[in-house]
Short mmCIF file of C-alpha atoms in Angstrom, two decimals:
data_model
loop_
_atom_site.label_atom_id
_atom_site.label_comp_id
_atom_site.label_asym_id
_atom_site.label_seq_id
_atom_site.Cartn_x
_atom_site.Cartn_y
_atom_site.Cartn_z
CA MET F 1 0.00 0.00 0.00
CA ASP F 2 2.85 2.40 0.79
CA THR F 3 4.40 1.70 -2.62
CA LEU F 4 1.08 2.16 -4.41
CA THR F 5 0.38 5.41 -2.55
CA GLY F 6 3.84 6.68 -3.35
CA GLU F 7 3.35 5.98 -7.05
CA LEU F 8 -0.08 7.62 -7.04
CA SER F 9 1.17 10.74 -5.27
CA HIS F 10 4.16 10.90 -7.61
CA HIS F 11 1.80 10.76 -10.60
CA PHE F 12 -0.53 13.38 -9.13
CA TYR F 13 2.14 15.92 -8.24
CA ASN F 14 3.91 15.43 -11.57
CA THR F 15 0.57 16.06 -13.28
CA VAL F 16 0.20 19.37 -11.47
CA ILE F 17 3.68 20.48 -12.52
CA LEU F 18 3.11 19.26 -16.06
CA THR F 19 -0.20 21.13 -16.14
CA ALA F 20 1.56 24.46 -15.64
CA VAL F 21 4.02 23.66 -18.45
CA VAL F 22 1.43 22.35 -20.91
CA ALA F 23 -0.97 25.23 -20.11
CA ALA F 24 1.74 27.76 -20.94
CA ILE F 25 2.47 26.01 -24.25
CA VAL F 26 -1.21 25.74 -25.15
CA LEU F 27 -1.78 29.41 -24.37
CA TRP F 28 1.22 30.39 -26.49
CA ARG F 29 -0.08 28.41 -29.45
CA TYR F 30 -3.63 29.63 -28.93
CA ARG F 31 -2.39 33.22 -28.94
CA ALA F 32 -0.55 32.56 -32.20
CA ALA F 33 -3.69 31.00 -33.74
CA VAL F 34 -5.80 34.03 -32.77
CA LEU F 35 -3.23 36.39 -34.27
CA ALA F 36 -3.12 34.39 -37.50
CA GLY F 37 -6.90 34.47 -37.74
CA MET F 38 -6.99 38.22 -37.16
CA ARG F 39 -4.62 38.83 -40.05
CA ARG F 40 -6.76 36.96 -42.58
CA SER F 41 -9.02 38.77 -44.97
CA ASP F 42 -11.60 37.04 -47.17
CA GLY F 43 -13.06 39.95 -49.12
CA PRO F 44 -13.87 43.64 -49.22
CA GLY F 45 -15.05 43.61 -45.63
CA LEU F 46 -18.30 44.25 -43.80
CA ALA F 47 -19.95 47.61 -44.11
CA VAL F 48 -20.14 49.52 -40.84
CA GLY F 49 -23.71 49.64 -39.60
CA PRO F 50 -25.77 52.71 -38.68
CA ALA F 51 -25.12 54.60 -35.47
CA PHE F 52 -28.57 54.09 -33.99
CA VAL F 53 -30.01 50.94 -32.43
CA GLN F 54 -32.97 50.60 -30.14
CA ALA F 55 -32.11 51.29 -26.51
CA LEU F 56 -31.58 48.23 -24.33
CA PRO F 57 -33.93 47.54 -21.40
CA SER F 58 -31.16 48.35 -18.97
CA GLN F 59 -31.44 52.00 -19.91
CA SER F 60 -34.96 52.37 -18.60
CA THR F 61 -33.86 52.77 -15.02
CA GLU F 62 -31.03 54.95 -13.81
CA THR F 63 -29.32 54.22 -10.52
CA PRO F 64 -27.28 56.93 -8.78
CA LEU F 65 -23.56 56.34 -8.65
CA GLN F 66 -23.51 56.29 -4.83
CA GLU F 67 -26.08 53.48 -4.75
CA VAL F 68 -24.25 51.44 -7.38
CA ALA F 69 -20.93 51.88 -5.58
CA ALA F 70 -22.48 50.93 -2.24
CA TRP F 71 -24.08 47.85 -3.79
CA GLU F 72 -20.79 46.83 -5.40
CA ARG F 73 -18.94 47.06 -2.08
CA ARG F 74 -21.65 45.04 -0.33
CA ALA F 75 -21.69 42.47 -3.12
CA ARG F 76 -17.94 41.91 -2.82
CA TRP F 77 -18.26 41.29 0.93
CA CYS F 78 -21.24 38.98 0.38
CA LEU F 79 -19.42 36.94 -2.24
CA GLY F 80 -16.31 36.75 -0.09
CA GLY F 81 -18.41 35.48 2.80
CA ALA F 82 -20.18 32.95 0.55
CA TRP F 83 -16.86 31.56 -0.64
CA ILE F 84 -15.63 31.23 2.94
CA LEU F 85 -18.82 29.51 4.09
CA GLY F 86 -18.79 27.12 1.14
CA VAL F 87 -15.16 26.15 1.66
CA ALA F 88 -15.66 25.93 5.44
CA ALA F 89 -18.61 23.54 5.05
CA SER F 90 -16.58 21.35 2.70
CA SER F 91 -13.59 21.63 5.06
CA LEU F 92 -15.72 20.36 7.93
CA VAL F 93 -16.36 17.15 6.00
CA LEU F 94 -12.66 16.80 5.21
CA ALA F 95 -11.59 17.67 8.76
CA THR F 96 -13.99 15.14 10.27
CA SER F 97 -12.58 12.43 8.05
CA TYR F 98 -9.00 13.47 8.78
CA VAL F 99 -9.40 13.60 12.57
CA HIS F 100 -11.30 10.32 12.77
CA LEU F 101 -9.01 8.37 10.42
CA SER F 102 -5.90 9.77 12.10
CA GLY F 103 -6.99 8.17 15.36
CA TRP F 104 -7.11 11.48 17.24
CA GLN F 105 -9.50 12.08 20.08
CA VAL F 106 -12.42 13.86 18.46
CA SER F 107 -13.31 17.12 20.18
CA PRO F 108 -14.98 20.34 18.98
CA ALA F 109 -11.74 22.29 19.38
CA ILE F 110 -9.54 19.96 17.33
CA LEU F 111 -12.28 19.58 14.73
CA LEU F 112 -12.59 23.36 14.43
CA LEU F 113 -8.81 23.71 14.23
CA MET F 114 -8.53 21.38 11.22
CA THR F 115 -11.62 22.88 9.61
CA LEU F 116 -10.16 26.38 9.85
CA ILE F 117 -6.85 25.18 8.43
CA PHE F 118 -8.54 23.70 5.37
CA THR F 119 -10.77 26.78 5.06
CA THR F 120 -7.67 28.84 4.33
CA ALA F 121 -7.97 27.48 0.79
CA ALA F 122 -10.80 29.99 0.31
CA ALA F 123 -8.33 32.90 0.29
CA PRO F 124 -6.94 32.40 -3.24
CA MET F 125 -10.42 31.56 -4.53
CA ILE F 126 -11.76 34.86 -3.22
CA ALA F 127 -8.80 36.74 -4.65
CA VAL F 128 -9.47 35.35 -8.13
CA ALA F 129 -13.26 35.75 -7.93
CA LEU F 130 -13.09 39.40 -6.85
CA ALA F 131 -10.06 40.34 -8.99
CA VAL F 132 -8.00 41.24 -5.93
CA PRO F 133 -4.44 42.41 -6.75
CA PHE F 134 -1.69 39.97 -5.82
CA TRP F 135 -0.25 41.75 -2.78
CA ARG F 136 -3.70 42.56 -1.42
CA GLY F 137 -4.53 38.89 -1.80
CA VAL F 138 -1.37 37.94 0.11
CA ALA F 139 -2.24 40.43 2.86
CA GLY F 140 -5.80 39.10 3.02
CA THR F 141 -4.53 35.54 3.32
CA VAL F 142 -2.23 36.50 6.20
CA VAL F 143 -5.09 38.25 8.00
CA MET F 144 -7.33 35.23 7.44
CA VAL F 145 -4.73 32.84 8.89
CA ILE F 146 -4.27 35.03 11.98
CA LEU F 147 -8.03 35.26 12.54
CA CYS F 148 -8.39 31.49 12.17
CA ALA F 149 -5.60 30.96 14.70
CA PHE F 150 -7.35 33.31 17.12
CA LEU F 151 -10.69 31.50 16.67
CA SER F 152 -8.95 28.19 17.28
CA LEU F 153 -7.46 29.56 20.51
CA VAL F 154 -10.85 30.87 21.69
CA ALA F 155 -12.49 27.53 20.90
CA GLY F 156 -9.83 25.65 22.87
CA LEU F 157 -10.24 27.95 25.88
CA LEU F 158 -14.03 27.67 25.79
CA GLU F 159 -13.91 23.89 25.54
CA ARG F 160 -11.58 23.69 28.53
CA ALA F 161 -13.67 26.12 30.57
CA LEU F 162 -16.94 24.31 29.80
CA SER F 163 -15.38 21.00 30.80
CA GLY F 164 -14.56 22.43 34.24
CA ARG F 165 -10.80 22.33 33.80
CA PRO F 166 -8.77 25.35 34.96
CA LEU F 167 -7.35 27.82 32.43
CA THR F 168 -3.60 28.38 32.53
CA LEU F 169 -1.02 30.19 30.41
CA THR F 170 -0.18 26.86 28.84
CA GLN F 171 -3.37 27.07 26.79
CA LEU F 172 -1.96 30.11 24.98
CA GLN F 173 0.32 27.69 23.17
CA LEU F 174 -2.71 26.77 21.08
CA PHE F 175 -2.10 29.96 19.10
CA PRO F 176 1.39 29.05 17.77
CA LEU F 177 0.27 25.40 17.57
CA TYR F 178 -2.27 26.41 14.95
CA PHE F 179 0.48 27.79 12.72
CA THR F 180 2.49 24.61 13.15
CA PHE F 181 -0.46 22.45 12.09
CA ALA F 182 -1.27 24.80 9.21
CA ALA F 183 2.31 24.78 7.93
CA ASN F 184 2.55 20.98 8.07
CA THR F 185 -0.82 20.55 6.35
CA LEU F 186 -0.84 23.33 3.76
CA TRP F 187 2.73 23.69 2.55
CA LEU F 188 2.33 21.16 -0.25
CA PRO F 189 -1.14 22.27 -1.41
CA GLY F 190 0.14 25.84 -1.22
CA LEU F 191 2.97 25.01 -3.62
CA LEU F 192 0.48 23.31 -5.95
CA PHE F 193 -1.73 26.40 -5.85
CA LEU F 194 1.22 28.63 -6.69
CA ALA F 195 2.23 26.40 -9.59
CA THR F 196 -1.20 26.83 -11.20
CA ALA F 197 -2.22 30.30 -10.00
CA ALA F 198 -0.40 32.45 -12.57
CA VAL F 199 -2.92 34.96 -13.91
CA ARG F 200 -2.10 34.17 -17.52
CA LEU F 201 -2.66 30.43 -17.01
CA ARG F 202 -5.87 30.38 -14.97
CA GLY F 203 -8.11 30.11 -18.00
CA VAL F 204 -6.46 26.92 -19.27
CA VAL F 205 -5.20 25.28 -16.06
CA PRO F 206 -8.45 23.53 -14.96
CA ILE F 207 -9.11 21.94 -18.36
CA THR F 208 -5.48 20.94 -18.89
CA PHE F 209 -5.31 19.51 -15.38
CA ALA F 210 -8.49 17.46 -15.84
CA ALA F 211 -7.28 16.00 -19.14
CA LEU F 212 -3.74 15.23 -17.96
CA LEU F 213 -4.97 13.73 -14.71
CA VAL F 214 -7.13 11.22 -16.56
CA PHE F 215 -4.79 10.48 -19.46
CA GLY F 216 -1.75 10.47 -17.19
CA LEU F 217 -3.18 7.47 -15.37
CA ALA F 218 -2.43 5.31 -18.42
CA PRO F 219 1.27 4.66 -17.63
CA PHE F 220 0.45 4.02 -13.97
CA ALA F 221 -2.47 1.73 -14.79
CA GLY F 222 -0.39 -0.01 -17.45
CA SER F 223 2.42 -0.83 -15.05
CA GLN F 224 -0.01 -2.08 -12.42
CA LEU F 225 -1.92 -4.20 -14.92
CA THR F 226 1.31 -5.66 -16.31
CA ALA F 227 2.44 -6.59 -12.81
CA ARG F 228 -0.91 -8.24 -12.02
CA ILE F 229 -0.93 -10.19 -15.29
CA ALA F 230 2.67 -11.34 -14.90
CA ALA F 231 2.00 -12.51 -11.34
CA SER F 232 0.07 -15.55 -12.58
CA GLU F 233 1.44 -18.39 -14.65
CA ALA F 234 -1.25 -18.05 -17.30
CA GLY F 235 -0.94 -14.30 -17.46
CA SER F 236 2.84 -14.17 -17.67
CA GLU F 237 2.72 -15.54 -21.22
CA TRP F 238 0.35 -12.71 -22.27
CA ALA F 239 2.51 -10.18 -20.48
CA LEU F 240 5.56 -11.37 -22.41
CA ARG F 241 3.69 -11.22 -25.69
CA LEU F 242 2.20 -7.80 -25.16
CA GLY F 243 5.08 -6.27 -23.25
CA PHE F 244 4.77 -3.06 -21.31
CA ASN F 245 4.16 -1.03 -24.48
CA GLY F 246 1.33 -3.30 -25.54
CA VAL F 247 -0.41 -3.06 -22.18
CA PHE F 248 0.14 0.70 -22.21
CA VAL F 249 -1.65 0.96 -25.57
CA LEU F 250 -4.56 -1.07 -24.21
CA ILE F 251 -4.88 1.39 -21.36
CA ALA F 252 -3.94 4.60 -23.21
CA VAL F 253 -6.69 4.39 -25.83
CA PRO F 254 -9.65 4.24 -23.40
CA ALA F 255 -7.87 6.73 -21.10
CA ALA F 256 -7.52 9.19 -23.97
CA LEU F 257 -11.16 8.64 -24.92
CA LEU F 258 -12.22 9.22 -21.32
CA ALA F 259 -10.12 12.41 -21.11
CA TRP F 260 -11.61 13.67 -24.37
CA CYS F 261 -15.17 12.96 -23.19
CA ARG F 262 -14.35 14.74 -19.95
CA LEU F 263 -13.23 17.84 -21.85
CA HIS F 264 -16.43 17.83 -23.90
CA ALA F 265 -18.53 17.43 -20.77
CA MET F 266 -16.78 20.35 -19.06
CA ALA F 267 -17.20 22.56 -22.13
CA ARG F 268 -20.91 21.72 -22.38
CA ALA F 269 -21.43 22.34 -18.66
CA TYR F 270 -19.66 25.69 -18.92
CA GLU F 271 -21.75 26.72 -21.92
CA ALA F 272 -24.87 25.71 -19.97
CA LYS F 273 -23.71 28.05 -17.14
CA ARG F 274 -23.53 25.30 -14.54
CA PHE F 275 -20.35 26.87 -13.21
CA SER F 276 -18.12 29.85 -13.88
CA ASP F 277 -14.45 30.02 -14.79
CA VAL F 278 -13.51 30.76 -11.18
CA GLN F 279 -15.65 27.92 -9.84
CA LEU F 280 -13.90 25.53 -12.23
CA LEU F 281 -10.49 26.73 -11.04
CA ALA F 282 -11.61 26.46 -7.41
CA ARG F 283 -12.62 22.82 -7.96
CA SER F 284 -9.14 22.08 -9.30
CA TRP F 285 -7.54 23.70 -6.26
CA TRP F 286 -9.83 21.88 -3.87
CA LEU F 287 -8.95 18.60 -5.56
CA MET F 288 -5.26 19.36 -5.02
CA LEU F 289 -5.88 19.96 -1.31
CA VAL F 290 -8.04 16.86 -0.86
CA ALA F 291 -5.57 14.71 -2.78
CA SER F 292 -2.69 15.87 -0.55
CA VAL F 293 -4.70 14.92 2.54
CA ALA F 294 -5.71 11.61 0.96
CA PHE F 295 -2.12 10.62 0.21
CA GLU F 296 -1.14 11.36 3.80
CA LEU F 297 -3.99 9.23 5.14
CA LEU F 298 -3.30 6.39 2.73
CA ALA F 299 0.40 6.31 3.51
CA ALA F 300 0.41 6.69 7.28
CA ARG F 301 -3.00 5.61 8.54
CA PRO F 302 -4.94 2.33 8.68
CA GLN F 303 -8.14 1.67 6.73
CA PRO F 304 -6.97 2.85 3.28
CA ALA F 305 -10.30 2.05 1.60
CA LEU F 306 -12.17 4.16 4.14
CA SER F 307 -9.62 6.97 3.76
CA PHE F 308 -10.06 6.96 -0.01
CA ALA F 309 -13.86 6.95 0.27
CA ALA F 310 -13.90 9.76 2.84
CA CYS F 311 -11.63 12.00 0.76
CA THR F 312 -13.66 11.25 -2.37
CA VAL F 313 -16.80 12.40 -0.58
CA SER F 314 -14.97 15.50 0.67
CA TYR F 315 -14.15 16.40 -2.93
CA LEU F 316 -17.57 15.61 -4.39
CA VAL F 317 -19.50 17.75 -1.89
CA PHE F 318 -17.47 20.86 -2.73
CA ALA F 319 -19.25 21.80 -5.98
CA PRO F 320 -22.86 21.61 -4.72
CA ILE F 321 -21.99 23.27 -1.40
CA ASN F 322 -20.12 26.05 -3.19
CA ARG F 323 -23.03 26.61 -5.57
CA PHE F 324 -25.51 26.61 -2.68
CA PHE F 325 -23.78 29.36 -0.72
CA LEU F 326 -22.99 31.48 -3.77
CA GLY F 327 -26.62 31.25 -4.86
CA ARG F 328 -27.73 32.51 -1.45
CA SER F 329 -25.08 35.16 -1.02
CA GLY F 330 -27.59 38.01 -1.16
CA VAL F 331 -25.87 39.63 -4.14
CA ALA F 332 -29.08 39.65 -6.18
CA ARG F 333 -30.84 41.72 -3.52
CA GLY F 334 -30.95 45.34 -4.66
CA ARG F 335 -28.82 44.58 -7.69
CA PRO F 336 -28.86 47.43 -10.22
CA PRO F 337 -29.82 46.65 -13.82
CA PRO F 338 -26.90 45.02 -15.67
CA ARG F 339 -24.63 47.39 -17.57
CA THR F 340 -22.51 46.26 -20.51
CA LEU F 341 -18.93 47.52 -20.62
CA LEU F 342 -17.02 47.69 -23.90
CA LEU F 343 -13.27 47.59 -23.45
CA LEU F 344 -11.15 49.06 -26.25
CA ARG F 345 -7.41 49.60 -26.29
CA VAL F 346 -4.27 50.30 -28.25
CA PHE F 347 -3.09 46.87 -29.40
CA GLY F 348 0.43 45.66 -28.80
CA TYR F 349 0.88 46.36 -25.07
CA THR F 350 0.11 42.94 -23.60
CA ALA F 351 1.24 43.41 -19.98
CA ARG F 352 -0.35 46.85 -19.67
CA THR F 353 -3.63 45.74 -21.25
CA GLU F 354 -3.79 42.70 -18.98
CA ARG F 355 -3.31 44.89 -15.89
CA LEU F 356 -6.07 47.25 -16.99
CA PHE F 357 -8.36 44.31 -17.70
CA ASP F 358 -7.64 42.77 -14.30
CA ARG F 359 -8.35 46.02 -12.49
CA ILE F 360 -11.39 47.18 -14.43
CA GLY F 361 -12.77 44.50 -16.75
CA ALA F 362 -12.64 41.64 -14.26
CA ARG F 363 -14.05 43.80 -11.50
CA TRP F 364 -16.88 45.04 -13.73
CA ARG F 365 -18.23 41.51 -14.01
CA LEU F 366 -20.28 42.05 -10.86
CA LEU F 367 -22.13 44.89 -12.57
CA GLY F 368 -22.66 43.39 -16.01
CA PRO F 369 -21.09 41.63 -18.98
CA VAL F 370 -17.89 42.80 -20.65
CA THR F 371 -17.48 42.90 -24.43
CA MET F 372 -14.24 43.27 -26.34
CA ILE F 373 -12.46 42.41 -29.55
CA ALA F 374 -10.29 39.33 -29.00
CA ALA F 375 -6.58 39.72 -29.60
CA PRO F 376 -3.34 38.12 -28.38
CA ASP F 377 -2.99 40.76 -25.64
CA VAL F 378 -6.05 39.50 -23.73
CA VAL F 379 -6.54 35.85 -24.72
CA ALA F 380 -5.06 34.70 -21.42
CA ARG F 381 -7.94 36.47 -19.64
CA THR F 382 -10.75 35.49 -22.01
CA ILE F 383 -10.12 31.87 -23.03
CA ASP F 384 -12.77 29.50 -21.70
CA PRO F 385 -13.45 25.74 -21.99
CA GLY F 386 -15.33 26.23 -25.26
CA ASP F 387 -12.44 28.17 -26.82
CA TYR F 388 -9.98 25.58 -25.54
CA LEU F 389 -11.92 22.72 -27.12
CA ARG F 390 -12.35 24.54 -30.43
CA TYR F 391 -8.60 25.09 -30.55
CA LEU F 392 -7.77 21.45 -29.75
CA THR F 393 -10.15 20.20 -32.44
CA GLY F 394 -8.88 22.65 -35.05
CA ARG F 395 -12.22 24.49 -35.17
CA LEU F 396 -11.05 27.84 -33.84
CA ALA F 397 -11.50 29.39 -37.30
CA GLU F 398 -15.24 28.71 -37.01
CA HIS F 399 -15.34 31.10 -34.07
CA PHE F 400 -14.11 34.02 -36.16
CA ILE F 401 -16.59 36.51 -37.62
CA LYS F 402 -16.30 36.23 -41.39
CA SER F 403 -19.64 37.53 -42.61
CA ARG F 404 -22.66 39.60 -41.64
CA ARG F 405 -24.44 36.37 -40.80
CA ASP F 406 -21.68 35.39 -38.37
CA LEU F 407 -21.84 38.80 -36.74
CA LYS F 408 -25.59 38.67 -36.28
CA ALA F 409 -25.37 35.19 -34.80
CA ARG F 410 -22.68 36.22 -32.32
CA LEU F 411 -24.58 39.35 -31.30
CA ALA F 412 -27.75 37.32 -30.80
CA ALA F 413 -25.79 34.88 -28.63
CA LEU F 414 -24.36 37.54 -26.30
CA ASP F 415 -24.24 36.12 -22.77
CA LEU F 416 -26.04 38.68 -20.63
CA ARG F 417 -26.92 36.51 -17.61
CA PRO F 418 -24.79 36.04 -14.48
CA ASP F 419 -23.09 32.77 -13.66
CA PRO F 420 -23.85 30.77 -10.49
CA ASP F 421 -21.15 32.79 -8.72
CA GLN F 422 -23.13 35.98 -9.51
CA ARG F 423 -20.53 37.32 -11.95
CA TYR F 424 -21.22 38.06 -15.60
CA ARG F 425 -19.11 36.69 -18.41
CA ILE F 426 -16.71 38.17 -20.92
CA ASN F 427 -17.97 38.21 -24.50
CA ASP F 428 -14.90 38.33 -26.74
CA PHE F 429 -15.31 38.59 -30.51
CA CYS F 430 -12.69 37.02 -32.78
CA CYS F 431 -12.57 39.07 -35.96
CA ARG F 432 -10.79 39.01 -39.27
CA GLU F 433 -8.95 41.96 -40.75
CA ASP F 434 -12.04 42.84 -42.81
CA THR F 435 -14.71 42.35 -40.10
CA TRP F 436 -13.41 43.97 -36.91
CA GLN F 437 -14.61 47.49 -37.75
CA ALA F 438 -18.22 46.44 -38.30
CA THR F 439 -18.06 44.34 -35.15
CA VAL F 440 -16.70 47.08 -32.90
CA ALA F 441 -19.34 49.48 -34.25
CA GLU F 442 -22.12 47.05 -33.30
CA LEU F 443 -20.61 46.57 -29.86
CA MET F 444 -20.58 50.33 -29.36
CA ASN F 445 -24.29 50.40 -30.23
CA ARG F 446 -24.92 47.90 -27.44
CA ALA F 447 -22.57 49.27 -24.79
CA ASP F 448 -23.73 51.09 -21.69
CA ALA F 449 -20.21 52.36 -21.00
CA VAL F 450 -16.99 52.36 -22.98
CA VAL F 451 -13.46 52.49 -21.65
CA MET F 452 -10.60 52.91 -24.10
CA ASP F 453 -6.97 52.63 -23.16
CA LEU F 454 -5.18 55.25 -25.24
CA ARG F 455 -1.86 55.16 -23.46
CA GLY F 456 0.83 55.26 -26.10
CA PHE F 457 -1.60 56.43 -28.82
CA THR F 458 0.11 58.17 -31.73
CA SER F 459 -0.69 58.92 -35.36
CA GLU F 460 0.59 55.46 -36.31
CA ARG F 461 -2.31 53.69 -34.57
CA ARG F 462 -4.76 53.68 -37.45
CA GLY F 463 -7.19 51.27 -35.80
CA CYS F 464 -7.66 53.58 -32.86
CA GLU F 465 -8.47 56.42 -35.25
CA PHE F 466 -11.46 54.49 -36.56
CA GLU F 467 -12.66 53.64 -33.05
CA LEU F 468 -12.32 57.22 -31.81
CA ALA F 469 -14.24 58.55 -34.79
CA GLU F 470 -17.01 56.01 -34.22
CA ILE F 471 -17.14 56.85 -30.52
CA GLY F 472 -17.72 60.49 -31.43
CA ARG F 473 -20.44 59.49 -33.90
CA ARG F 474 -22.25 56.78 -31.96
CA LEU F 475 -22.02 57.49 -28.25
CA ALA F 476 -23.04 60.25 -25.93
CA PRO F 477 -19.82 61.73 -24.48
CA SER F 478 -20.93 60.97 -20.93
CA ARG F 479 -20.75 57.25 -21.68
CA VAL F 480 -17.06 57.25 -22.58
CA VAL F 481 -13.95 57.17 -20.41
CA LEU F 482 -10.54 57.44 -22.07
CA VAL F 483 -7.42 56.33 -20.22
CA VAL F 484 -4.41 58.38 -21.35
CA ASP F 485 -0.82 59.05 -20.38
CA ALA F 486 1.94 61.53 -21.19
CA MET F 487 2.57 59.86 -24.58
CA THR F 488 -1.02 60.18 -25.76
CA ASP F 489 -1.55 62.58 -28.65
CA HIS F 490 -4.34 64.60 -27.03
CA ALA F 491 -4.80 66.96 -29.96
CA ARG F 492 -5.32 64.06 -32.35
CA VAL F 493 -7.75 62.40 -29.97
CA GLU F 494 -9.86 65.55 -29.72
CA ARG F 495 -9.82 66.02 -33.48
CA LEU F 496 -11.04 62.46 -34.08
CA LEU F 497 -13.78 62.72 -31.46
CA GLY F 498 -15.07 65.85 -33.09
CA ALA F 499 -17.93 67.65 -31.36
CA ALA F 500 -18.03 64.96 -28.63
CA ALA F 501 -14.50 65.76 -27.39
CA PRO F 502 -15.39 68.34 -24.71
CA GLY F 503 -17.77 65.94 -22.96
CA VAL F 504 -15.55 62.85 -22.97
CA ARG F 505 -13.71 62.19 -19.73
CA MET F 506 -9.96 61.65 -20.04
CA LEU F 507 -8.20 60.22 -17.00
CA GLU F 508 -4.42 60.05 -16.94
CA LEU F 509 -3.04 56.74 -15.80
CA GLY F 510 0.61 55.94 -16.12
CA ARG F 511 2.26 53.05 -14.33
CA ALA F 512 -0.41 53.21 -11.70
CA ARG F 513 -0.91 51.01 -8.74
CA HIS F 514 -4.32 49.63 -7.89
CA GLY F 515 -5.43 52.60 -5.83
CA ARG F 516 -5.35 54.99 -8.78
CA ILE F 517 -7.69 52.78 -10.79
CA GLU F 518 -10.57 53.69 -8.50
CA PRO F 519 -11.34 57.03 -10.22
CA VAL F 520 -11.50 55.24 -13.58
CA PHE F 521 -13.86 52.58 -12.23
CA ASN F 522 -16.07 55.18 -10.56
CA ALA F 523 -16.19 57.21 -13.79
CA LEU F 524 -17.32 54.10 -15.66
CA MET F 525 -20.06 53.34 -13.14
CA GLU F 526 -21.28 56.91 -13.51
CA ALA F 527 -21.08 56.67 -17.29
CA ALA F 528 -23.11 53.44 -17.37
CA GLY F 529 -25.92 55.00 -15.36
CA GLY F 530 -25.94 58.33 -17.10
CA SER F 531 -27.39 59.74 -20.26
CA ALA F 532 -28.43 57.75 -23.31
CA ARG F 533 -26.52 56.88 -26.44
CA ARG F 534 -25.98 59.45 -29.14
CA GLY F 535 -28.78 57.98 -31.22
CA ASP F 536 -31.32 57.61 -28.36
#
């Protein structure tokens, strides 16, 4: 059993490491495929549509900025609490199994201690769900660990007092003891989280991990099956005939088929809005934590079958519990009408565009959907299971807008409903060289607010000239926020905007830290709730 557990854990941890490597390669090739598709041109191009479309229902009710901002702050706290409660409930199941199977004396204090340790896994999930900057996420995790240690100390003191035993200074050792237990339990899952938590890889990590985990079992299963066959006199002849490679093929084919079916199932479930991108990533992280605990129990504790069953249950309950608490988080109460944000930018500045998207686009997803033109500078933030599967099957070209019919179909299929985690989705449009202008014009017609990153804009950026001219023609100035810097050609921007220039807000943002993004976000919330489109 120790040998088998060691081989299983070796396979699992290698799969996690390999996931990070393969995800990076897949993302690199996906980015190249998107760029190649963007550069194609099949004809004279789509004509740009008229500036006026019928107002969307979300425009019928205006909500003051103060109310929207207050709701957004409350929603973030509610979602954070829902994530903690969901992980804590799942952690209670895991902690109960761990304490019982470890042979410890079961008590409320020790059960709470292990539950709080496992609940720490909620910290990175919250950081991703609420688009918390890295160092704020680290600070929040530290605060959460300290609070959990304090709660564990209080629980230990209360248990001792209620049992009639005297309280002494010795009980204060429970506080540092918590950190010792947490370090011993979480150091390995923490490393696994870090290996798969890179912002640019989050969109492809869960799917890659699921596929590799299933397909990667083929070598392990092949070696085990070969050993079992060779152990008998009748089977040794077959083992010699087939050899290890032959047995591997027998296992690899159904394993590959199972992995492929699993990918299809995940893509269909995502399209059906059964979970969000963050919920899928959280399931992968929870599996890493549960697997680490399972390997410890299998290697060092009796009753391996019971340990495996208990950890399996601990993993399976996570998804429904998580969905339950997120669905009852209270976010929907008093929620303002959804507002669609269109994100435009100067292409070619990948790192800068990603930071702006993380700080504004990802955060906006509590208020409404985000639309944008897909490009290599944001694919790491927008790729989803459906995109991943289309790329693997060579059908990514089908996702590109090549005709007016394609454009109408994509616009009709805009995802305007929130996911189970109460966040809206990103609608990215893959366009050809001859279709992007018509597409961006239609997205402007449907946008409640537009933010355009014009940092580094010069006369050489011809695409931005078209977008600025269309903004001036299609949108009321109050709906537009332009992000500029010292390099931005302000005179050219104003000339392209035309008569709308005086009313468009321009906010300077250089190499800003998170705090300076707040004025931009507030300006967008005000823009989304303000006056109507130019054609309304």
